[in-house]
Structure formats: structure tokens, C-alpha cells
Tab-separated table of C-alpha atoms in Angstrom:
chain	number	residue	atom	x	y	z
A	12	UNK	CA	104.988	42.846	123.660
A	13	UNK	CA	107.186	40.117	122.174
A	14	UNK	CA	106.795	37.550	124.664
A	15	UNK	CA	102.770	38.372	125.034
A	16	UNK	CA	102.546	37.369	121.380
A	17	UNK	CA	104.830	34.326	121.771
A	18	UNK	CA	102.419	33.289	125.230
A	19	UNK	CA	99.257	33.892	122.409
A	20	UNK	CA	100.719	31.778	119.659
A	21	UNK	CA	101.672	28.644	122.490
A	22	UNK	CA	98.010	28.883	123.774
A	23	UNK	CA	96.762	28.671	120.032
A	24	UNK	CA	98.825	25.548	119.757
A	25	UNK	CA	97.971	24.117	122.982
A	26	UNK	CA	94.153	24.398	121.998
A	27	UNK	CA	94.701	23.182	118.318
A	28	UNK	CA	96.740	19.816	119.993
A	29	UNK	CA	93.689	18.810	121.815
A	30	UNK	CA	91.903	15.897	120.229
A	31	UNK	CA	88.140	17.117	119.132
A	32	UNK	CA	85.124	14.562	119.407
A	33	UNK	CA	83.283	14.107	115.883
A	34	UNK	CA	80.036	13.348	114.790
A	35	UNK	CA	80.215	10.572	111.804
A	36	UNK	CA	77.594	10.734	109.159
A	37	UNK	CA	77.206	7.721	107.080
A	38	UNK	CA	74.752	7.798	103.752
A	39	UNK	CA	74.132	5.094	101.457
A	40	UNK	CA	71.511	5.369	98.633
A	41	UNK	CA	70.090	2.284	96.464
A	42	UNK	CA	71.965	1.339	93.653
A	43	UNK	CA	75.272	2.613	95.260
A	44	UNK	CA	76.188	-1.638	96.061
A	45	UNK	CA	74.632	-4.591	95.471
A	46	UNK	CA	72.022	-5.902	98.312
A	47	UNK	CA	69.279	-8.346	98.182
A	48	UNK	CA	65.530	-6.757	98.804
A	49	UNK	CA	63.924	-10.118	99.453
A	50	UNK	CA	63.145	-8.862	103.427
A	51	UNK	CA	62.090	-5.239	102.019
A	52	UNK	CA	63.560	-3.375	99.187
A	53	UNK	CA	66.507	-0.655	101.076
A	54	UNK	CA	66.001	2.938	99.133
A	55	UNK	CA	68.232	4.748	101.427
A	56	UNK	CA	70.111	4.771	104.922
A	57	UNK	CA	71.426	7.470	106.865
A	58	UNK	CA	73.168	6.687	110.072
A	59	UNK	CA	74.976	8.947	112.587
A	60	UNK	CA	77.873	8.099	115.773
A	61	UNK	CA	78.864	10.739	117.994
A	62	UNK	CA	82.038	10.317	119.617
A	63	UNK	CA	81.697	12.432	122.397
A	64	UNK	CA	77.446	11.491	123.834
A	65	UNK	CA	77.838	8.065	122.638
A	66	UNK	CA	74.595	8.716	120.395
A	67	UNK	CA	73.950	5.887	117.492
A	68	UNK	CA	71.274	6.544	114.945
A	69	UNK	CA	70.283	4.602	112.025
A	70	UNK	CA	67.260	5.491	109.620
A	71	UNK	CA	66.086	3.401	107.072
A	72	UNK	CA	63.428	3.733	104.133
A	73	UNK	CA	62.204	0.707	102.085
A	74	UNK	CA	60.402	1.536	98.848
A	75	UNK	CA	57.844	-0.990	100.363
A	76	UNK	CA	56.057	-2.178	103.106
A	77	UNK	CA	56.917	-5.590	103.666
A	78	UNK	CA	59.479	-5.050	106.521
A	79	UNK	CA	58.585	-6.190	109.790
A	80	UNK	CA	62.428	-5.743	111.543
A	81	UNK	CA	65.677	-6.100	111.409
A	82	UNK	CA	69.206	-6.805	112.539
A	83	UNK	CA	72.090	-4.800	112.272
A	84	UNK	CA	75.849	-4.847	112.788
A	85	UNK	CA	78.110	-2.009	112.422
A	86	UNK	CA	81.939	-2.265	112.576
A	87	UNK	CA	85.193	0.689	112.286
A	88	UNK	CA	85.140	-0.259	108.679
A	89	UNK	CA	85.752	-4.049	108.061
A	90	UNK	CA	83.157	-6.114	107.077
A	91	UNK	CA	81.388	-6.991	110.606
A	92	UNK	CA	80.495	-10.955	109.045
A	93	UNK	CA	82.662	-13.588	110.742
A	94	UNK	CA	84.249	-10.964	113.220
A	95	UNK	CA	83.104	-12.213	116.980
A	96	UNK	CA	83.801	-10.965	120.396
A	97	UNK	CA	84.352	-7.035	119.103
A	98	UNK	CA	80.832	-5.979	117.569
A	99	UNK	CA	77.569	-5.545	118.788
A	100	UNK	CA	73.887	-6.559	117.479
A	101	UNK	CA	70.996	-5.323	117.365
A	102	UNK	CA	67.903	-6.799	117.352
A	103	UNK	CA	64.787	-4.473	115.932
A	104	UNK	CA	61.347	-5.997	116.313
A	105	UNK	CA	58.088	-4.610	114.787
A	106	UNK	CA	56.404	-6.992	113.790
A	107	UNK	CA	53.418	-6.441	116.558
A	108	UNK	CA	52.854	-2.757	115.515
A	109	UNK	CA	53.580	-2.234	111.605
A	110	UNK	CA	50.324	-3.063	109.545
A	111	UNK	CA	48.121	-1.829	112.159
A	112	UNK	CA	49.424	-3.567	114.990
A	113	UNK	CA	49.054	-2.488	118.592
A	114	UNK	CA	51.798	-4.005	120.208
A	115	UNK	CA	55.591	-2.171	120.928
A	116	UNK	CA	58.410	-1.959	118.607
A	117	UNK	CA	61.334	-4.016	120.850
A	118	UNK	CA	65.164	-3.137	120.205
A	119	UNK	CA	66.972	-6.194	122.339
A	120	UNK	CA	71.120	-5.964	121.842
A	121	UNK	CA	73.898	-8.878	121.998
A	122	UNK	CA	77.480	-9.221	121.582
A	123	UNK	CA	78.054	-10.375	117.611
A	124	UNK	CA	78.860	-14.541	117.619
A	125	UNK	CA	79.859	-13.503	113.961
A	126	UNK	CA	77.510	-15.815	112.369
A	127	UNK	CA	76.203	-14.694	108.554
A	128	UNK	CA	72.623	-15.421	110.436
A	129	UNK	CA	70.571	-14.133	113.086
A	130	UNK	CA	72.045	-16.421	115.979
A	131	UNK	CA	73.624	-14.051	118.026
A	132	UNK	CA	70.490	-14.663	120.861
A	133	UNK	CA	71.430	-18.401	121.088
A	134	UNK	CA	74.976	-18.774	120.717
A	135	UNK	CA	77.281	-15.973	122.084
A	136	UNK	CA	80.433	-17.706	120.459
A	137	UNK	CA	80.200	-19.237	117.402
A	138	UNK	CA	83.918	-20.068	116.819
A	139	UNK	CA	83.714	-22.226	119.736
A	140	UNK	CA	82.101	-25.985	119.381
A	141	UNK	CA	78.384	-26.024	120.824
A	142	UNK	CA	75.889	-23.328	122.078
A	143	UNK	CA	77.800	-20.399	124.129
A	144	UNK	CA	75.788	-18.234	126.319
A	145	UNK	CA	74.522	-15.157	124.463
A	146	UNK	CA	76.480	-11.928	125.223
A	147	UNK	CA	72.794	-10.055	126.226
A	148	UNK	CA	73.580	-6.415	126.534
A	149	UNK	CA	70.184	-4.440	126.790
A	150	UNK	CA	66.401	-4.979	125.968
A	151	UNK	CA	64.315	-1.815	125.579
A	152	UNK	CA	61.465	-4.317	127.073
A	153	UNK	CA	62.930	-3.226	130.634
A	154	UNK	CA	65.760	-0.902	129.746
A	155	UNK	CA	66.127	2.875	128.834
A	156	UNK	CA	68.815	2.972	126.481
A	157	UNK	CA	66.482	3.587	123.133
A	158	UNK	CA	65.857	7.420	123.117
A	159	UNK	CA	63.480	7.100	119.817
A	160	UNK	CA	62.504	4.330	117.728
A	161	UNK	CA	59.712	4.655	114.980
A	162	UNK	CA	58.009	2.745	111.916
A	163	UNK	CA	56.266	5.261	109.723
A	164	UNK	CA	54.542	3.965	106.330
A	165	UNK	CA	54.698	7.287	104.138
A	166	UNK	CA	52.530	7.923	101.425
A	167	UNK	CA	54.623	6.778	98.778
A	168	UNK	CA	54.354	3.659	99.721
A	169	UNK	CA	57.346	3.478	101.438
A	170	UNK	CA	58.438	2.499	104.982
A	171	UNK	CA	61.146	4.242	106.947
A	172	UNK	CA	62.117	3.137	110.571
A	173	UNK	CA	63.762	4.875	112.880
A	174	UNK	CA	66.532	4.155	115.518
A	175	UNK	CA	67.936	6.494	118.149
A	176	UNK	CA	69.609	4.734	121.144
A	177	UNK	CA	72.421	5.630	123.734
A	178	UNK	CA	75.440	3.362	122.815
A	179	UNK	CA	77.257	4.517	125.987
A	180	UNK	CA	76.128	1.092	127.462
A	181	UNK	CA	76.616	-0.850	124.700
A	182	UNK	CA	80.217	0.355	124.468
A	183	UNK	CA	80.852	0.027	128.181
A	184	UNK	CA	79.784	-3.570	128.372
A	185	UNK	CA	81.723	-6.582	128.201
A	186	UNK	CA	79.342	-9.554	126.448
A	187	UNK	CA	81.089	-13.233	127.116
A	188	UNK	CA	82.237	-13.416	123.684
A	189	UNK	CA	86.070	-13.235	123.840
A	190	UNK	CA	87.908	-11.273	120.874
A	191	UNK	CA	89.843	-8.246	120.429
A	192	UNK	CA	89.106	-4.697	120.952
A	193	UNK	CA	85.058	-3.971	121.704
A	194	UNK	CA	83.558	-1.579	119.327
A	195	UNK	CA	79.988	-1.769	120.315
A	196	UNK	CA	78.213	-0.268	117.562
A	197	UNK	CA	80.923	2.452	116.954
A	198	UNK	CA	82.037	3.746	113.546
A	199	UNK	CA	84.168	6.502	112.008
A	200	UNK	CA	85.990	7.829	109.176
A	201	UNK	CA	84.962	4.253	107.675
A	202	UNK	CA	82.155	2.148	108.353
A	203	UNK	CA	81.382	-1.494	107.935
A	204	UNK	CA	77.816	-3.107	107.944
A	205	UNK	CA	75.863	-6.152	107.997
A	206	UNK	CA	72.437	-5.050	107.269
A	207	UNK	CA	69.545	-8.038	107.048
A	208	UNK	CA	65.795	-7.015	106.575
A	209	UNK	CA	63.085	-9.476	107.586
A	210	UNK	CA	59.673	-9.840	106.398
A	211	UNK	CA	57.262	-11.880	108.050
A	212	UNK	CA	59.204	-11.959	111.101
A	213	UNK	CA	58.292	-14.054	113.979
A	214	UNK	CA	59.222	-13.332	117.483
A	215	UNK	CA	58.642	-14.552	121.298
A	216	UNK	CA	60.900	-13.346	124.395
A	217	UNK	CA	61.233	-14.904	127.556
A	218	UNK	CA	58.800	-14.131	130.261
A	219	UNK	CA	59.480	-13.254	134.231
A	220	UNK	CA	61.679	-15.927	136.305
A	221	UNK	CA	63.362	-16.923	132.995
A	222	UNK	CA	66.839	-16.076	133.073
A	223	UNK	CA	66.945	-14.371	129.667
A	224	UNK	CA	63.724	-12.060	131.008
A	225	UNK	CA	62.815	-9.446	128.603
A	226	UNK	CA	65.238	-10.687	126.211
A	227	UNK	CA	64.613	-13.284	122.668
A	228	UNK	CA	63.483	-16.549	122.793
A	229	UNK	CA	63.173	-17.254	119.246
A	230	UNK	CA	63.594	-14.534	116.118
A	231	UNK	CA	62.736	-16.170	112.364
A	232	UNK	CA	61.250	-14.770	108.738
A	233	UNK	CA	62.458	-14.099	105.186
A	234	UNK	CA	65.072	-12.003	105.377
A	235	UNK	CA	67.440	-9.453	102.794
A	236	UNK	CA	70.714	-8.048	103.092
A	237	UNK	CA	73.227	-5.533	102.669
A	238	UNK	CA	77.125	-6.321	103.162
A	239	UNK	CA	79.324	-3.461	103.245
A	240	UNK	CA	83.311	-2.600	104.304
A	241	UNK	CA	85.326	0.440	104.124
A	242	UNK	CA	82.204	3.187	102.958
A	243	UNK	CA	84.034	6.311	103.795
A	244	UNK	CA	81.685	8.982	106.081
A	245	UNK	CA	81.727	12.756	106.861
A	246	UNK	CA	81.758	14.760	110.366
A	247	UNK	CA	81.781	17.494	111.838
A	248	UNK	CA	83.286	18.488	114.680
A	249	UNK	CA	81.790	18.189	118.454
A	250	UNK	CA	82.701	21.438	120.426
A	251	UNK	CA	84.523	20.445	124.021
A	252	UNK	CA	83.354	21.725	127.078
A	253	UNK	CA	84.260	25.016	128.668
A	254	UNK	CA	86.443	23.079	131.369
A	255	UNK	CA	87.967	21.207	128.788
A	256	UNK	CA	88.978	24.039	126.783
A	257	UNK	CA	89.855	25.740	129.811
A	258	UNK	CA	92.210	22.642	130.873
A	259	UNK	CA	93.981	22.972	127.278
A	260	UNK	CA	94.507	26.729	127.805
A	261	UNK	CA	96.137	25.950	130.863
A	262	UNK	CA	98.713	23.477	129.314
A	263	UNK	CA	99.990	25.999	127.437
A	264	UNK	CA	100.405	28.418	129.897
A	265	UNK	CA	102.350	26.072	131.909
A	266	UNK	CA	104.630	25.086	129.080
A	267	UNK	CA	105.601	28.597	128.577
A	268	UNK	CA	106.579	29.070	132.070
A	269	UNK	CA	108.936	26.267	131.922
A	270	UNK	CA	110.362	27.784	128.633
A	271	UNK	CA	110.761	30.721	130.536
């Protein structure tokens, strides 16, 4: 009986040692740091990163509706301005289907140049002299990595948008940029961001036989922002597999067969 209690209390450590996954929840509410509404007045934000399916959400509401877009850069916690080669941006275009518009809403993503501007789709490097070749990542004109996106003018008179994507291949990819360690659009127990609302935002992406196909050609309006470093989060923890579990039982089983 002794030593099936001691093989019980190993296995409970052996599970407990495994590292869990977490879901990050990030909340920020107006009036909780300063920000400039010129590009659309930012009432709240609510964004999400799971560690385990990759899974980046951000959702927005303006208390009006002059937004056409945005772009948005996330870091681990510093703030992402001036930081190049590590971070990803994104690109979100509705300006062809808020105010009655037919046309799509087009999420295009690029390694970070760093810039305090929306450059990123020209210059890929902007610590190094002249124009660098963008880091393009994905366009959801061909690609399949957005899972939702939405603009929804509410009856308030506000407008929220939307943005579910699959970061996996954001975080997998490797954008010419050079820098340090790639984050994608990954945060955790801190989050930084670089925020910038546009109104009357202008757009045009090259066409077929371009070599940027599908991706920006030019991106300009009036835009806002929000600057942000170190905003703590919350999670919860992302149950493991069965194998995985499994594989941690197993561990301790074999560690208390050596003991033995």
C-alpha cells in the first residue's frame, strides 16, 4: 500500500510539471490611457491569444462611425513602435463595405519595419538606408488564414469590427526583416500595442502578374492612435490532449521505476 501511494503522488507531480497552454485575454476600456480619436473614437477593445491553436482575436467598438480600417501591432509587452524584424502587422481594410459599401473587408499582414506610420507595405526595414522589400506574410484576398472578420454599425451609433484569424502562419513565417526573436502577433501575461484608426482611408492592391499580387499598393487617410506597453492580461488554462496527458503519466511511471 505504501509504495502504491508513493507511485500516485509521483504521477500527480509528473502531470502538475507539464507546461499547460493558456488562453490570454486582454481588455482595455476608454479612459483607462490616453489615445487620440481623430481616426474614430476607441470605446473598448477586447483581444484574445491562444497558445496552444495559435488563434488571435481582436474586437473593437468606436463610439462612432467614422472608421474605415486599421492597423495593428501587438508585441509580449514592450511597446511594439521602433521594434523591427520581431512583430507582425496587420493591415484591416473596410473602406469598400462600411457605409453601405459592397465591396470585401481585406486583412493583408507584413513583418513590422518599426516605423510610427503605416509603411510596413513599402519598406520591410526601416533601420536600414532606402526602401527594403516588404516582409508580406498573408492577404485574405487569396489566403485562408482570417476565420471571421466583421464591421457591424450598432444602434447606438457605434461601430465595432471584428477580427478572428489563425496566427499559426504568421508565427511560422520568417518576413526579410532581420531582428531578434519573431513574435508574430503573440502576447501573454503582458501585452504591448500600437493601435492606429483611419478614417477616410484610401486603398489599391496590386493586380495579377504583379509581384506583390493580392497584396497593398498604396494605404493613406486620417488616422488615431493608441500606444500601449506592459497592460497586464488574464487566462485560463488550455486543457492538453489525451496523448499528451497520457505521455506525462508515463514520465512518472518511469521515474519511479528507476527509484526503485
Amino acid at each position: 500500500m505504501k509504495t502504491r501511494l508513493i507511485a500516485v503522488a509521483v504521477l500527480a507531480a509528473a502531470g502538475t510539471a507539464v507546461a499547460q497552454p493558456k488562453e490570454y485575454t486582454f481588455n482595455w476600456n476608454f479612459g483607462d490611457t490616453s489615445h487620440n480619436d481623430r481616426g474614430g473614437r476607441i470605446d473598448s477593445i477586447t483581444s484574445t491569444y491562444n497558445e496552444k491553436t495559435e488563434r488571435f482575436t481582436w474586437d473593437v467598438t468606436f463610439s462612432d462611425q467614422i472608421t474605415d480600417g486599421y492597423t495593428l501591432v501587438v508585441s509580449p509587452g514592450d511597446n511594439p513602435k521602433g521594434i523591427t524584424g520581431e512583430l507582425a502587422m496587420i493591415y484591416l481594410d473596410a473602406s469598400e463595405f462600411v457605409d453601405g459599401g459592397s465591396g470585401d473587408i481585406v486583412t493583408s499582414v507584413y513583418g513590422y519595419n518599426g516605423q510610427n506610420g503605416a509603411t510596413s507595405h513599402i519598406d520591410g526595414d526601416a533601420s536600414t538606408p532606402g526602401t527594403q522589400t516588404p516582409g508580406r506574410i498573408q492577404t485574405s484576398i487569396y489566403d485562408s488564414f482570417v476565420n471571421g472578420v466583421s464591421v457591424v454599425d450598432n444602434v447606438d451609433g457605434s461601430r465595432t469590427f471584428s477580427l478572428d484569424i489563425d496566427a499559426s502562419v504568421i508565427q511560422d513565417a520568417f518576413p526579410p526583416p532581420p531582428g531578434g526573436d519573431w513574435t508574430g502577433v503573440a502576447f501573454g501575461e503582458e501585452i504591448g500595442v500600437w493601435f492606429h484608426p483611419f478614417k477616410n482611408l484610401d486603398t489599391t492592391y496590386f493586380g495579377a502578374g504583379d509581384a506583390g499580387d493580392g497584396f497593398l499598393n498604396t494605404w493613406s487617410g486620417r488616422d488615431g492612435w493608441l500606444d500601449l506597453r506592459d497592460q497586464g492580461t488574464s487566462f485560463v488554462i488550455v486543457p492538453l490532449p489525451t496523448s499528451a496527458a497520457l505521455a506525462a503519466v508515463g514520465l512518472g511511471i518511469v521515474g519511479l521505476r528507476r527509484r526503485r
